[in-house]
Amino acid sequence: MTHDYSECLDIARQELRLARHALRDEILNYPTPIAGCDEQFNHLLVQSQRVRNALDALDAQLFVPTPRKLDSERSIESR
């Protein structure tokens, strides 16, 4: 069975972008004045940052090291 993970990641990106836009709209339309202790507004800011972090994580290029080395004498990989 073949899985197309890239399609799942594309869907996740689309959903996160929708969430980012919804949060941006809610923040832009939040009633003024905004006090420093406004928990609801601060919660929106935190959620917005979480969405940005998730998008960044999906787009990050990760390096996954492997312990395998080619054994030049036997032409096989060590385990």
Coordinates of C-alpha atoms in Angstrom, one line a residue:
M1 CA 0.0 0.0 0.0
T2 CA 1.5 3.4 -1.1
H3 CA 0.9 6.5 1.0
D4 CA 1.1 10.0 -0.4
Y5 CA 2.3 11.9 2.6
S6 CA 3.0 15.0 0.6
E7 CA -0.8 15.3 0.0
C8 CA -1.4 15.1 3.7
L9 CA 1.2 17.8 4.4
D10 CA -0.3 20.0 1.7
I11 CA -3.7 19.7 3.4
A12 CA -2.2 20.5 6.7
R13 CA -0.5 23.7 5.2
Q14 CA -3.8 24.8 3.7
E15 CA -5.7 24.3 7.0
L16 CA -3.0 26.2 8.9
R17 CA -3.1 29.0 6.4
L18 CA -6.9 29.3 6.9
A19 CA -6.4 29.4 10.6
R20 CA -3.7 32.0 10.2
H21 CA -6.0 34.2 8.2
A22 CA -8.9 33.7 10.6
L23 CA -6.7 34.7 13.5
R24 CA -5.3 37.7 11.7
D25 CA -8.9 38.9 10.9
E26 CA -10.0 38.4 14.5
I27 CA -6.9 40.3 15.8
L28 CA -7.4 43.1 13.3
N29 CA -11.1 43.5 14.3
Y30 CA -10.5 43.2 18.0
P31 CA -12.1 46.1 19.9
T32 CA -9.8 48.8 21.2
P33 CA -8.3 49.8 23.5
I34 CA -6.3 46.7 24.2
A35 CA -5.0 46.5 27.8
G36 CA -1.8 44.6 28.5
C37 CA -3.7 42.2 30.7
D38 CA -6.4 41.4 28.1
E39 CA -6.4 37.6 28.3
Q40 CA -8.6 37.0 25.2
F41 CA -6.3 39.1 23.0
N42 CA -3.2 37.6 24.4
H43 CA -4.7 34.1 23.7
L44 CA -5.2 35.1 20.1
L45 CA -1.6 36.3 19.8
V46 CA -0.4 33.0 21.3
Q47 CA -2.6 30.9 18.9
S48 CA -1.3 33.0 16.0
Q49 CA 2.3 32.3 16.9
R50 CA 1.5 28.6 17.3
V51 CA 0.1 28.5 13.8
R52 CA 3.2 30.3 12.4
N53 CA 5.5 27.9 14.2
A54 CA 3.6 24.9 12.8
L55 CA 3.8 26.3 9.3
D56 CA 7.5 26.9 9.7
A57 CA 8.0 23.4 11.0
L58 CA 6.3 21.9 8.0
D59 CA 8.5 23.9 5.7
A60 CA 11.8 23.4 7.5
Q61 CA 14.4 21.2 5.9
L62 CA 15.5 18.7 8.5
F63 CA 18.8 16.7 8.6
V64 CA 18.4 13.2 9.9
P65 CA 21.8 11.7 10.5
T66 CA 22.3 8.0 10.0
P67 CA 24.9 5.9 11.8
R68 CA 25.6 3.7 8.7
K69 CA 29.0 3.8 7.1
L70 CA 30.0 2.1 3.9
D71 CA 32.6 -0.6 4.7
S72 CA 35.0 -0.1 1.8
E73 CA 36.6 -3.6 2.3
R74 CA 33.3 -5.5 2.1
S75 CA 31.2 -3.1 0.0
I76 CA 28.3 -3.3 2.5
E77 CA 26.8 -0.9 5.0
S78 CA 27.5 -1.4 8.6
R79 CA 24.6 -1.6 11.0

